[in-house]
mmCIF file of C-alpha atoms in Angstrom:
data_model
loop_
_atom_site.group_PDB
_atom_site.id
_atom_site.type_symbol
_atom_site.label_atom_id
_atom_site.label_comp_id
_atom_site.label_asym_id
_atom_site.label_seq_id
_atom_site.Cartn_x
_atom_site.Cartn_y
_atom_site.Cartn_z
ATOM 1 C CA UNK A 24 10.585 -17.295 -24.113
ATOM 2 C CA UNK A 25 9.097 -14.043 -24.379
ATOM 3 C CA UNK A 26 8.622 -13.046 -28.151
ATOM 4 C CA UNK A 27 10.147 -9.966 -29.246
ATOM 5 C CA UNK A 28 7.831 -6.944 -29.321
ATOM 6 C CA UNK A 29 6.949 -4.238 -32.120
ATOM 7 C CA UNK A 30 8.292 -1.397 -31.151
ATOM 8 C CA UNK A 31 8.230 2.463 -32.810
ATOM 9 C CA UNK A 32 11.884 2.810 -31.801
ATOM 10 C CA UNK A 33 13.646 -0.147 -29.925
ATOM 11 C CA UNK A 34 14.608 -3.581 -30.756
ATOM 12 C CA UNK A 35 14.033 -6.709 -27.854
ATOM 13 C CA UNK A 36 16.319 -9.551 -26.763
ATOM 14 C CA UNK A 37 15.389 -12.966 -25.943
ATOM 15 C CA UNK A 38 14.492 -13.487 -22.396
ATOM 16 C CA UNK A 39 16.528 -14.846 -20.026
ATOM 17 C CA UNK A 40 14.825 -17.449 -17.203
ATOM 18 C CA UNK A 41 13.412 -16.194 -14.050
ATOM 19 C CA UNK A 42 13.659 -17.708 -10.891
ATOM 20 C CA UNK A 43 12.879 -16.976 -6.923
ATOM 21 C CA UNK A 44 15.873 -14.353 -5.698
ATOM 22 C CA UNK A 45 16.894 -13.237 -2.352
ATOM 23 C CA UNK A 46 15.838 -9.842 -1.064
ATOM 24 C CA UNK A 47 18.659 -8.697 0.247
ATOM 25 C CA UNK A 48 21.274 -6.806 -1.822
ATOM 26 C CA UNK A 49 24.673 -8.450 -2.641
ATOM 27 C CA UNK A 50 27.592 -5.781 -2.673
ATOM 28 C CA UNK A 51 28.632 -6.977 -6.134
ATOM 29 C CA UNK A 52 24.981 -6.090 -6.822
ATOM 30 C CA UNK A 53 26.085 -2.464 -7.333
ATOM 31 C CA UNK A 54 27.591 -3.317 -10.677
ATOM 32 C CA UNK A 55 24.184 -3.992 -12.326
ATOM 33 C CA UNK A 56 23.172 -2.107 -15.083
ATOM 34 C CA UNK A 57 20.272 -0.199 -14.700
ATOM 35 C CA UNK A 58 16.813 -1.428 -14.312
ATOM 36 C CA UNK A 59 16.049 -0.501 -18.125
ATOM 37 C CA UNK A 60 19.166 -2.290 -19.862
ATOM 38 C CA UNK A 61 18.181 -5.601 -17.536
ATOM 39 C CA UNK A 62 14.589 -5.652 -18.769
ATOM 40 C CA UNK A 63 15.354 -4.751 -22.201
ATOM 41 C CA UNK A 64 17.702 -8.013 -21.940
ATOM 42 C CA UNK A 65 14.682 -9.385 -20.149
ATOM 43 C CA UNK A 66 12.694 -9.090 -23.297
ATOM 44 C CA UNK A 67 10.794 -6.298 -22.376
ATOM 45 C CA UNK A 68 10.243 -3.008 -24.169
ATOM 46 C CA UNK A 69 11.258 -0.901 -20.969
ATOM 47 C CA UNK A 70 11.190 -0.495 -17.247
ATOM 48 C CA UNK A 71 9.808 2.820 -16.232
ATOM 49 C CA UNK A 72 8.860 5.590 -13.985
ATOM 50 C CA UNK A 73 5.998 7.843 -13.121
ATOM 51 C CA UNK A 74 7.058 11.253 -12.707
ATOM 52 C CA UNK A 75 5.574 14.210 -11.012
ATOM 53 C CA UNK A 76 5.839 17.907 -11.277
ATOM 54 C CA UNK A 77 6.070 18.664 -7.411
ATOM 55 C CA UNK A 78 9.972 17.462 -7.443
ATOM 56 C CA UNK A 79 11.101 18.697 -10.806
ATOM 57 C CA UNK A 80 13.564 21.091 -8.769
ATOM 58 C CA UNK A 81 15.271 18.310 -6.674
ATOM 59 C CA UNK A 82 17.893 17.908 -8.750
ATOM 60 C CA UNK A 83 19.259 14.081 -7.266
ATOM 61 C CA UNK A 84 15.796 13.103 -7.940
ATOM 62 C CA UNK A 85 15.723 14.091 -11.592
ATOM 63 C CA UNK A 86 19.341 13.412 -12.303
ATOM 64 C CA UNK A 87 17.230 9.612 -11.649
ATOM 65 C CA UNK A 88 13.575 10.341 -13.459
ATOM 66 C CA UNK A 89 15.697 10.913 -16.323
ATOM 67 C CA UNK A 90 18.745 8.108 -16.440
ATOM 68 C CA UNK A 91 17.235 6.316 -19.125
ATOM 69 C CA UNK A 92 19.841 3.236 -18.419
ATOM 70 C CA UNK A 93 17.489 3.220 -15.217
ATOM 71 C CA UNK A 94 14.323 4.698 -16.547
ATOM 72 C CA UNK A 95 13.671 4.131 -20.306
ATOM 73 C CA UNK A 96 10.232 4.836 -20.225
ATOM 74 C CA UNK A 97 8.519 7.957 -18.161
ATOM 75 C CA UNK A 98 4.935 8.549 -17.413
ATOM 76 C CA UNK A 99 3.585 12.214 -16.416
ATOM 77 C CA UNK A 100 1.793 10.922 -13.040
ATOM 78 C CA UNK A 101 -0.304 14.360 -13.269
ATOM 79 C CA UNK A 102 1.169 16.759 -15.678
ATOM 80 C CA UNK A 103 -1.592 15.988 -18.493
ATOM 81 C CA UNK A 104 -4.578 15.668 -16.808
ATOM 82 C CA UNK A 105 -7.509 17.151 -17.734
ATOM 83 C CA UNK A 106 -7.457 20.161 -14.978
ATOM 84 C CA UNK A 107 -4.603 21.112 -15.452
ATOM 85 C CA UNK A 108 -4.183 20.505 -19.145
ATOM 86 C CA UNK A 109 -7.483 22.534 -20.020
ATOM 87 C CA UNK A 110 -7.884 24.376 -17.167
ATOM 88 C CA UNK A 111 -10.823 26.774 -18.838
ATOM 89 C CA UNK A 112 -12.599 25.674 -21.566
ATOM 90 C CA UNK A 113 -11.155 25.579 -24.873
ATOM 91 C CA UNK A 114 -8.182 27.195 -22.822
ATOM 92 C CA UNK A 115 -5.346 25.134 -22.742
ATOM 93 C CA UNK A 116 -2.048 24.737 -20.686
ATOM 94 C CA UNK A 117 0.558 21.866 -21.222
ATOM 95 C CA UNK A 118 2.997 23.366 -19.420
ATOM 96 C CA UNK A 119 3.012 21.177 -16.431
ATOM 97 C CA UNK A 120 3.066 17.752 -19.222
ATOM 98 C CA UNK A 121 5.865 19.668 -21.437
ATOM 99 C CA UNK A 122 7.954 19.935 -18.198
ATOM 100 C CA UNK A 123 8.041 16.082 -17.847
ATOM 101 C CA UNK A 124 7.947 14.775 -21.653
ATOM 102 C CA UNK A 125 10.378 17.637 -23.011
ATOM 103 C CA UNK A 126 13.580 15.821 -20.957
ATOM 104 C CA UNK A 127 12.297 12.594 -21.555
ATOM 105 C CA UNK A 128 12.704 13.379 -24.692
ATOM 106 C CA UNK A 129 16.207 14.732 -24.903
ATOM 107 C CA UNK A 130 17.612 11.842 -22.752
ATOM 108 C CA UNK A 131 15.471 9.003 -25.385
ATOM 109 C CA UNK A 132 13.032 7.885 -23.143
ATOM 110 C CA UNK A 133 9.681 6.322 -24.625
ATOM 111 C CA UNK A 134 6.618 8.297 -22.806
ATOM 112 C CA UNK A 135 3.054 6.397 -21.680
ATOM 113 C CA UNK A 136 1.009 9.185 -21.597
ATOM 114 C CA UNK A 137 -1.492 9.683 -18.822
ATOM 115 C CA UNK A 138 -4.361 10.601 -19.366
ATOM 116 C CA UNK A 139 -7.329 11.612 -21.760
ATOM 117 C CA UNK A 140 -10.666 10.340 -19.920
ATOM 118 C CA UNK A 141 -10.876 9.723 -15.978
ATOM 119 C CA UNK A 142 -13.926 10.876 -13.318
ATOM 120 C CA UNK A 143 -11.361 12.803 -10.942
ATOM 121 C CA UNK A 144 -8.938 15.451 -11.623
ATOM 122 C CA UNK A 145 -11.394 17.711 -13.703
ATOM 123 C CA UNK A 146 -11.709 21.225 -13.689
ATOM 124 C CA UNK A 147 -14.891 23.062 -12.353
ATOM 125 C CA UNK A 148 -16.213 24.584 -14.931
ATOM 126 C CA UNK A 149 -17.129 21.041 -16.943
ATOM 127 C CA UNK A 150 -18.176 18.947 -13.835
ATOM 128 C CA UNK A 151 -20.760 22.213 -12.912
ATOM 129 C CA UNK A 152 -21.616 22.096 -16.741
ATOM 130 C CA UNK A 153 -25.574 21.413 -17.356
ATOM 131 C CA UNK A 154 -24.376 19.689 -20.530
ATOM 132 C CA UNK A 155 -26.362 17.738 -23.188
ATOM 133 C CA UNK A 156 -25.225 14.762 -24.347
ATOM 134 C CA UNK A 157 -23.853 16.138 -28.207
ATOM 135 C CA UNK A 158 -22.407 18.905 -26.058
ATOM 136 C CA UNK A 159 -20.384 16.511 -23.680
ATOM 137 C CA UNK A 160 -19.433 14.612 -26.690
ATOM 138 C CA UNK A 161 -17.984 17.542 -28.458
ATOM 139 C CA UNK A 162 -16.249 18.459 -25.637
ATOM 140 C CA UNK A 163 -14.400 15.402 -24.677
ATOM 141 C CA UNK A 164 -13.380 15.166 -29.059
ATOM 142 C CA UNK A 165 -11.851 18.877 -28.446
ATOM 143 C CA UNK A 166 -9.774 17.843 -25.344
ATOM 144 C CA UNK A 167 -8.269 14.902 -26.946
ATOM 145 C CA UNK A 168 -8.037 16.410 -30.312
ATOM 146 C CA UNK A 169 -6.130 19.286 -28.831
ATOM 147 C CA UNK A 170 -3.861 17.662 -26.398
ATOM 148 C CA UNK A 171 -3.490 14.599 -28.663
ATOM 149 C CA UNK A 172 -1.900 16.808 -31.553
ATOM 150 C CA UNK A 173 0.159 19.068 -28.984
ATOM 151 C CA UNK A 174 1.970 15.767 -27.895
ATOM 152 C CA UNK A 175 1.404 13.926 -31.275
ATOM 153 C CA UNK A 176 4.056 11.607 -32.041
ATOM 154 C CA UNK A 177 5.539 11.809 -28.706
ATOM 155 C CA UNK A 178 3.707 9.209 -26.696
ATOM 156 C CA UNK A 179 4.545 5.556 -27.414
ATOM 157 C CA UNK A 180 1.003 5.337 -26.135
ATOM 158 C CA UNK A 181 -1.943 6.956 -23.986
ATOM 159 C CA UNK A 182 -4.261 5.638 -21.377
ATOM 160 C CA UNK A 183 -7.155 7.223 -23.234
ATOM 161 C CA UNK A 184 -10.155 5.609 -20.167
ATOM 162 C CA UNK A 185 -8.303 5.651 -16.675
ATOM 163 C CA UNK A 186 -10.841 3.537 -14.097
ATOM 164 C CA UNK A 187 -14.777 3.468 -15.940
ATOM 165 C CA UNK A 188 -15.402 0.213 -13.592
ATOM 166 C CA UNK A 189 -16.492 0.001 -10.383
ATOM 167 C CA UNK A 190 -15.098 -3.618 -8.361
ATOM 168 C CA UNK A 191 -18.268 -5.352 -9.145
ATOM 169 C CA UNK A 192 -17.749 -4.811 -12.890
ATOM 170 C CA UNK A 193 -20.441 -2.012 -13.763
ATOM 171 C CA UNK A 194 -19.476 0.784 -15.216
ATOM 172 C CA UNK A 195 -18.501 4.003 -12.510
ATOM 173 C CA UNK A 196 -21.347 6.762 -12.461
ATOM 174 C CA UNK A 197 -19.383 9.755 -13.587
ATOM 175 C CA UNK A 198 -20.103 12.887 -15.457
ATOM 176 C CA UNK A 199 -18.931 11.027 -18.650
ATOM 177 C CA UNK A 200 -21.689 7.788 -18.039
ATOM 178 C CA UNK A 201 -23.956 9.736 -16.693
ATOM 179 C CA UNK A 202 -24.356 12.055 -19.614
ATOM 180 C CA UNK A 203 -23.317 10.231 -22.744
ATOM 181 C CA UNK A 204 -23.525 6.627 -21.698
ATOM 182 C CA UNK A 205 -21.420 3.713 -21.996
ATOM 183 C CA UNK A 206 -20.678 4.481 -25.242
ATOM 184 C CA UNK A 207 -18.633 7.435 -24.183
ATOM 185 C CA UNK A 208 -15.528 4.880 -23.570
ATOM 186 C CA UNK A 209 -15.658 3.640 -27.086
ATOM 187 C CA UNK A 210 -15.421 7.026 -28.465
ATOM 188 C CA UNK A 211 -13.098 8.287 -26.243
ATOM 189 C CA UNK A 212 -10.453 5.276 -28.162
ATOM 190 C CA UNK A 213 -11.909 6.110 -31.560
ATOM 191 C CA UNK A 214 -11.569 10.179 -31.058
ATOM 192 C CA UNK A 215 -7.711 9.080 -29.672
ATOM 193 C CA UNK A 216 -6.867 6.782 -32.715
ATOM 194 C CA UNK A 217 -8.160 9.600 -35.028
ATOM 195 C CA UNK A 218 -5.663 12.479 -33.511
ATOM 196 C CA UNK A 219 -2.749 10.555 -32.313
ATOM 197 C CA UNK A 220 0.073 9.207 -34.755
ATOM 198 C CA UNK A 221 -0.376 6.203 -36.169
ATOM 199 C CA UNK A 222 0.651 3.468 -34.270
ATOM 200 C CA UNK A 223 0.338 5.177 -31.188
ATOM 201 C CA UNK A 224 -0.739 2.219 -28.415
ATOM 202 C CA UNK A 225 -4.327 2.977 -26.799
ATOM 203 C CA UNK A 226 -4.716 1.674 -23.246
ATOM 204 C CA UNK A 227 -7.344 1.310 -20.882
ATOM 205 C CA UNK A 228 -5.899 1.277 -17.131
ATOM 206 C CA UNK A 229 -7.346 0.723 -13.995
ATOM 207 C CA UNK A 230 -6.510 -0.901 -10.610
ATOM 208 C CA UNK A 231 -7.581 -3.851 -9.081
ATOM 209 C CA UNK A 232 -7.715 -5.672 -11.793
ATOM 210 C CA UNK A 233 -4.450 -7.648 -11.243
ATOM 211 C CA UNK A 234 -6.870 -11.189 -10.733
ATOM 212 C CA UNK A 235 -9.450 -12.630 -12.118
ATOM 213 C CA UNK A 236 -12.557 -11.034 -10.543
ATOM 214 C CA UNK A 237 -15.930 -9.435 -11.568
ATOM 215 C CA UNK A 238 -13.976 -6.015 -12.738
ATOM 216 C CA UNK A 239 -11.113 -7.585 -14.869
ATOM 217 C CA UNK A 240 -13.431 -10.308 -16.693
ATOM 218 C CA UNK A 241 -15.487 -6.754 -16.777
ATOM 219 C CA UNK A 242 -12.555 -5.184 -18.658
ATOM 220 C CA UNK A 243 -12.011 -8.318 -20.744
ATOM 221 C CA UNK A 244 -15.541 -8.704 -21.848
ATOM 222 C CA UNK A 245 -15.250 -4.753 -22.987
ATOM 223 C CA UNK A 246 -12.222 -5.654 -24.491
ATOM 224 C CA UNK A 247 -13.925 -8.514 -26.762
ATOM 225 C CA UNK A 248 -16.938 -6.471 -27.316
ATOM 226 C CA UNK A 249 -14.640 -3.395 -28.911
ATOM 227 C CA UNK A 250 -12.511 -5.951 -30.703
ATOM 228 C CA UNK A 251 -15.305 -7.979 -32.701
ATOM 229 C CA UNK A 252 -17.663 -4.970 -34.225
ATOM 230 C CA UNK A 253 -18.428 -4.822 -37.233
ATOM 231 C CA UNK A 254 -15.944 -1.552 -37.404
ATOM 232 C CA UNK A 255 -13.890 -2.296 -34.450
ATOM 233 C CA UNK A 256 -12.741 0.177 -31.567
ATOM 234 C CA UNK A 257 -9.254 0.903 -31.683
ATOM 235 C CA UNK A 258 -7.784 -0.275 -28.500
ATOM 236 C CA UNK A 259 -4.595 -2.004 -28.115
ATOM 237 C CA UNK A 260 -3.372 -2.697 -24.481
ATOM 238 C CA UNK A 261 -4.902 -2.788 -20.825
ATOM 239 C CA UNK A 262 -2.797 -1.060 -18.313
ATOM 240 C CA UNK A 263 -2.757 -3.174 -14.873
ATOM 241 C CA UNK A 264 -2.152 -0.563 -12.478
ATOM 242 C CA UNK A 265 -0.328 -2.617 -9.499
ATOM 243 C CA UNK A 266 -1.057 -0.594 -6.757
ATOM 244 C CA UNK A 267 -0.042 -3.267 -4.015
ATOM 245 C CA UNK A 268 0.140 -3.930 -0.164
ATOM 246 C CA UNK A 269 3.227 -5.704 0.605
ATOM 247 C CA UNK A 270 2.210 -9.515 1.736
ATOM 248 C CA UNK A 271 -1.595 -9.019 0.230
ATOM 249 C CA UNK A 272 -0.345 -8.522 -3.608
ATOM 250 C CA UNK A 273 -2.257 -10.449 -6.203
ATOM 251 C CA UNK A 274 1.345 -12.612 -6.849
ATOM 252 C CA UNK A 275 2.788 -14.083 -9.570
ATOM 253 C CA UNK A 276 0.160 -17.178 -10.664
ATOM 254 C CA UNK A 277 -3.037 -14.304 -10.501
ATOM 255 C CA UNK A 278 -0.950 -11.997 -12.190
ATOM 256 C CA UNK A 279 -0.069 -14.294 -14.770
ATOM 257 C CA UNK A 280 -3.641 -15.387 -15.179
ATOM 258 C CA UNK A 281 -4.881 -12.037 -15.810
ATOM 259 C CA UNK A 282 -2.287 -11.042 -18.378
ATOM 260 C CA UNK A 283 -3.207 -14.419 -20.118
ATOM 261 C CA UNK A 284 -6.857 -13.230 -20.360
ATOM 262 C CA UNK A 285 -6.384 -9.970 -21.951
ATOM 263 C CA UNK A 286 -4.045 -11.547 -24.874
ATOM 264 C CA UNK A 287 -6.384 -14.116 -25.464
ATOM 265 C CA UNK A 288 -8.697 -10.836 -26.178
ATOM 266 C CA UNK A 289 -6.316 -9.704 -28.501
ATOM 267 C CA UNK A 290 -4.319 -7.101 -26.340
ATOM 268 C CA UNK A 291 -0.969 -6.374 -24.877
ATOM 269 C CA UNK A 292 -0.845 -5.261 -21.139
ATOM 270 C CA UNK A 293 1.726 -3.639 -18.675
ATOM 271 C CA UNK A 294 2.657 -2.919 -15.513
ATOM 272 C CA UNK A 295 1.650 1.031 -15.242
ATOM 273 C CA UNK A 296 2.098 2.196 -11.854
ATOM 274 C CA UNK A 297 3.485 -0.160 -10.147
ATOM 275 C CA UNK A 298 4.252 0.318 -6.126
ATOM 276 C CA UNK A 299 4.229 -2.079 -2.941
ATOM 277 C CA UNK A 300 3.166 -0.285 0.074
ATOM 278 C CA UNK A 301 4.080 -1.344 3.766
ATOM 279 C CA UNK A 302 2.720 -0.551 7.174
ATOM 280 C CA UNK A 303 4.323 1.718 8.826
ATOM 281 C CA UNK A 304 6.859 2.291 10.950
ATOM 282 C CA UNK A 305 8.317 -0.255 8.284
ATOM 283 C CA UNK A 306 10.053 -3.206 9.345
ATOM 284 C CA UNK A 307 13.067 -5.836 7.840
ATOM 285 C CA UNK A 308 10.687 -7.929 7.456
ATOM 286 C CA UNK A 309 8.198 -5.879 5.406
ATOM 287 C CA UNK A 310 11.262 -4.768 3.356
ATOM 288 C CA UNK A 311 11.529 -8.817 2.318
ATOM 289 C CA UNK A 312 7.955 -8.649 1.698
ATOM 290 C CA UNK A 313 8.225 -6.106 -0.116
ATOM 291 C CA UNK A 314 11.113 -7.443 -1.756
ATOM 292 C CA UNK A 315 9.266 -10.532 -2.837
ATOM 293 C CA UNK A 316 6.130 -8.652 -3.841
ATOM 294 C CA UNK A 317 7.792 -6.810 -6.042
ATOM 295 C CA UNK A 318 9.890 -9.215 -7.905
ATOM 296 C CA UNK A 319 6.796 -11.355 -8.314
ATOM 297 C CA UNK A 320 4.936 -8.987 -10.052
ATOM 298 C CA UNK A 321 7.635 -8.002 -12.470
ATOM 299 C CA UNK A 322 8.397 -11.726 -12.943
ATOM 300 C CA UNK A 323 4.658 -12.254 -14.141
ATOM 301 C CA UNK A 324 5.206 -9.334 -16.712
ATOM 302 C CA UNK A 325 8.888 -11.027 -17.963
ATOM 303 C CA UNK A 326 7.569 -14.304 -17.912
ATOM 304 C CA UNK A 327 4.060 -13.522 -20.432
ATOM 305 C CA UNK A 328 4.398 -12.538 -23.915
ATOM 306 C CA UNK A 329 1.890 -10.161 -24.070
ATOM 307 C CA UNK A 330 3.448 -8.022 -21.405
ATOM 308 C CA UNK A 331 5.285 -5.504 -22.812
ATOM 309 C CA UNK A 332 6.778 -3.239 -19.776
ATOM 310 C CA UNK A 333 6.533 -1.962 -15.920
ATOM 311 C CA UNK A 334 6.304 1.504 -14.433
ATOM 312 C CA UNK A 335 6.915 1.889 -11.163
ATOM 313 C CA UNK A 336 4.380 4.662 -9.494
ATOM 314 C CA UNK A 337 7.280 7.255 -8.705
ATOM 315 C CA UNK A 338 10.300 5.477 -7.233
ATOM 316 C CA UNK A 339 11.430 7.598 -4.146
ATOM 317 C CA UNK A 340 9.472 7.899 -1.139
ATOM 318 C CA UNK A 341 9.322 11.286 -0.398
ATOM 319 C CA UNK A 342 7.061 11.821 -3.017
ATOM 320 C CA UNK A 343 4.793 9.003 -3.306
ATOM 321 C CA UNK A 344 1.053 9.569 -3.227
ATOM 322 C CA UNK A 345 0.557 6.471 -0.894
ATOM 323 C CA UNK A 346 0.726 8.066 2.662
ATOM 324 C CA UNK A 347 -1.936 10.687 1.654
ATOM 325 C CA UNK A 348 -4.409 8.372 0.388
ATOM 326 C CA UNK A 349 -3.696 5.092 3.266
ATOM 327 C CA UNK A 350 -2.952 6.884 6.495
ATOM 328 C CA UNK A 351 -0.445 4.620 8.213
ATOM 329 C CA UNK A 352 1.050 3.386 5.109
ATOM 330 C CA UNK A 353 3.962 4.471 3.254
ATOM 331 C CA UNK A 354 7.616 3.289 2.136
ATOM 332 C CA UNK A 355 6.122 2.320 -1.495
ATOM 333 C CA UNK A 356 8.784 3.077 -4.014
ATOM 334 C CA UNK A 357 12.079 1.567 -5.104
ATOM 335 C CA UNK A 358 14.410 4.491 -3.371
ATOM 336 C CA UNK A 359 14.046 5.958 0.445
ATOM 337 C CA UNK A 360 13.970 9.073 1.126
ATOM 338 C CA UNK A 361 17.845 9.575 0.908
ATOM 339 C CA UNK A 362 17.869 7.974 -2.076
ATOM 340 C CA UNK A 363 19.250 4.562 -0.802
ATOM 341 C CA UNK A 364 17.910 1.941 -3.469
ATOM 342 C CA UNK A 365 15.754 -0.931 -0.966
ATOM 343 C CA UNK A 366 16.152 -4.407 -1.319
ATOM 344 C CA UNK A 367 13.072 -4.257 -3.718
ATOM 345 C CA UNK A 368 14.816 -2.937 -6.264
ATOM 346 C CA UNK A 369 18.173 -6.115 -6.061
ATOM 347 C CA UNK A 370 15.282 -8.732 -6.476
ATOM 348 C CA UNK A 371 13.649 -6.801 -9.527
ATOM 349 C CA UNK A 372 17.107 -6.743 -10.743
ATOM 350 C CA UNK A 373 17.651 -10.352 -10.218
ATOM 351 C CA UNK A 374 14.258 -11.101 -11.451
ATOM 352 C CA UNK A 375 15.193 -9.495 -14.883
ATOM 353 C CA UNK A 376 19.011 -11.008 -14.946
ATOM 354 C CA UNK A 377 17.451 -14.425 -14.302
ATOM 355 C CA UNK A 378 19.418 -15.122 -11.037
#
């Protein structure tokens, strides 16, 4: 039974058992409650979404993004990343952020906030930079100090370092390793815990790191290292991103495995962008795989104590990021593009009813 969770607003419910459920939908399946209420029942703190600026005037889709009985979590996919959060230097814009977290807000969604540090997404003028090392440093303190007080208390928590490893478990030669060192991920989490609320949960997320291979025992063995100093770094949860390909998914027993790692560490973990992409044209069948993959992986997160939630990466197709970054793939997200939920989304549902 999953143990009930801390929480800065909600209250958990005892877990109900998972089992194996058909992909399919069941017409009497379009009485379920919304993905949110069943996980909350589930024992989870929510089930959420990514969402991105690009569809904000699509009115079906938000009237979706923001049903919390659905959604009760929501993630800026892009809004408060560094280019477009400070898109000059000491110059900064949170409009794009604001847009997303403002209705989460009004319709009582928690927010995961996304993101402080990453190597992609940054403006020109500091990847051109000829920066010293105290300069960098000072730098990357400003941007979190500033956007961490804009949003202060609004973010249940941050992913403060998106992807520092490479999939052989060193660290990813970046502007930030290259000119601080490795170092520059521990203050990133001790510059976040000093501006955000207290509280706040500080994440490191990446991808791939869904097994047990060179990069997650990398993550875990940062994770222990931050954990046991002699004045600790302030880092709560590990953020498994899920980016899958339906029938090559990590599965349940990996997925399990790795969550089991990080709390032995001393960490929670989620789900944080959660998708299952097919080949396409799609096919039935690849809509069972899907199916399966999906409710596997949220089963894994139900069924370990130390998992606190899911995100799925967007949930309609149209606006996924998959088909622009794996030509011939696509179909990813819980909703088609005329908003028909898939059979994915029945077997999460069953997953978290414990049918």
């Amino acid at each position: 039974m999953k143990l009930s969770h801390l929480t800065l607003t909600l209250a958990t419910t005892p877990l109900l058992s998972a089992s194996p459920t058909p992909a399919y939908p069941h017409p009497s399946r379009s009485k379920y409650p919304g993905l949110d209420i069943l996980a909350k029942r589930a024992g989870l703190l929510y089930f959420g979404t990514a969402i991105d600026n690009v569809v904000l005037n699509n009115t079906q889709y938000t009237s979706i993004a923001h049903n919390a009985s659905e959604f009760g979590q929501v993630t800026p996919s892009n809004g408060q990343k560094w280019m477009y959060i400070e898109p000059a230097r000491n110059v900064f814009n949170y409009s794009m952020g604001d847009a997303i977290v403002l209705p989460a807000i009004a319709h009582r969604q928690l927010r995961r906030c996304h993101n402080f540090v990453w190597h992609n997404q940054l403006p020109d003028w500091l990847t051109t930079g000829n920066w010293t090392k105290s300069e960098l440093e000072g730098i990357l303190e400003n941007h979190i100090r500033h956007e961490a007080q804009h949003y202060y208390g609004e973010c249940y928590a941050w992913d403060v370092v998106n992807e520092a490893f490479n999939d052989n478990g060193t660290l990813r030669s970046d502007i930030w390793l290259d000119t601080i060192g490795p170092e520059y991920i521990a203050l990133a989490f001790r510059f976040a815990r000093k501006y955000t609320r207290p509280g706040t949960k500080l994440y490191y997320n990446d991808y791939g790191i869904e097994r047990i291979n060179n990069k997650s025992l990398a993550v875990a063995a940062m994770v222990e290292d931050f954990l046991s100093r002699e004045e600790p770094v302030p880092i709560d949860g590990v953020g498994l991103q899920a980016h899958f390909t339906a029938g090559t998914s990590p599965g349940y027993e990996n997925i399990t495995r790795v969550i089991e790692v990080f709390a032995e560490k001393g960490v929670e973990t989620a789900l944080t962008e959660l998708d299952v992409r097919v080949k396409l044209p799609d096919s039935s069948e690849e809509m069972v795989q899907q199916a399966k993959d999906y409710a596997d992986s949220v089963r894994a997160c139900v069924d370990s104590e130390s998992c606190v939630g899911v995100t799925v990466w967007d949930f309609w197709d149209t606006v996924s990021w998959v088909p622009d970054t794996f030509p011939g793939f696509g179909d990813a997200c819980l909703w088609t593009a005329n908003f028909t939920k898939k059979p994915a989304y029945y077997a999460i549902s069953d997953v978290l009813r414990g049918d």
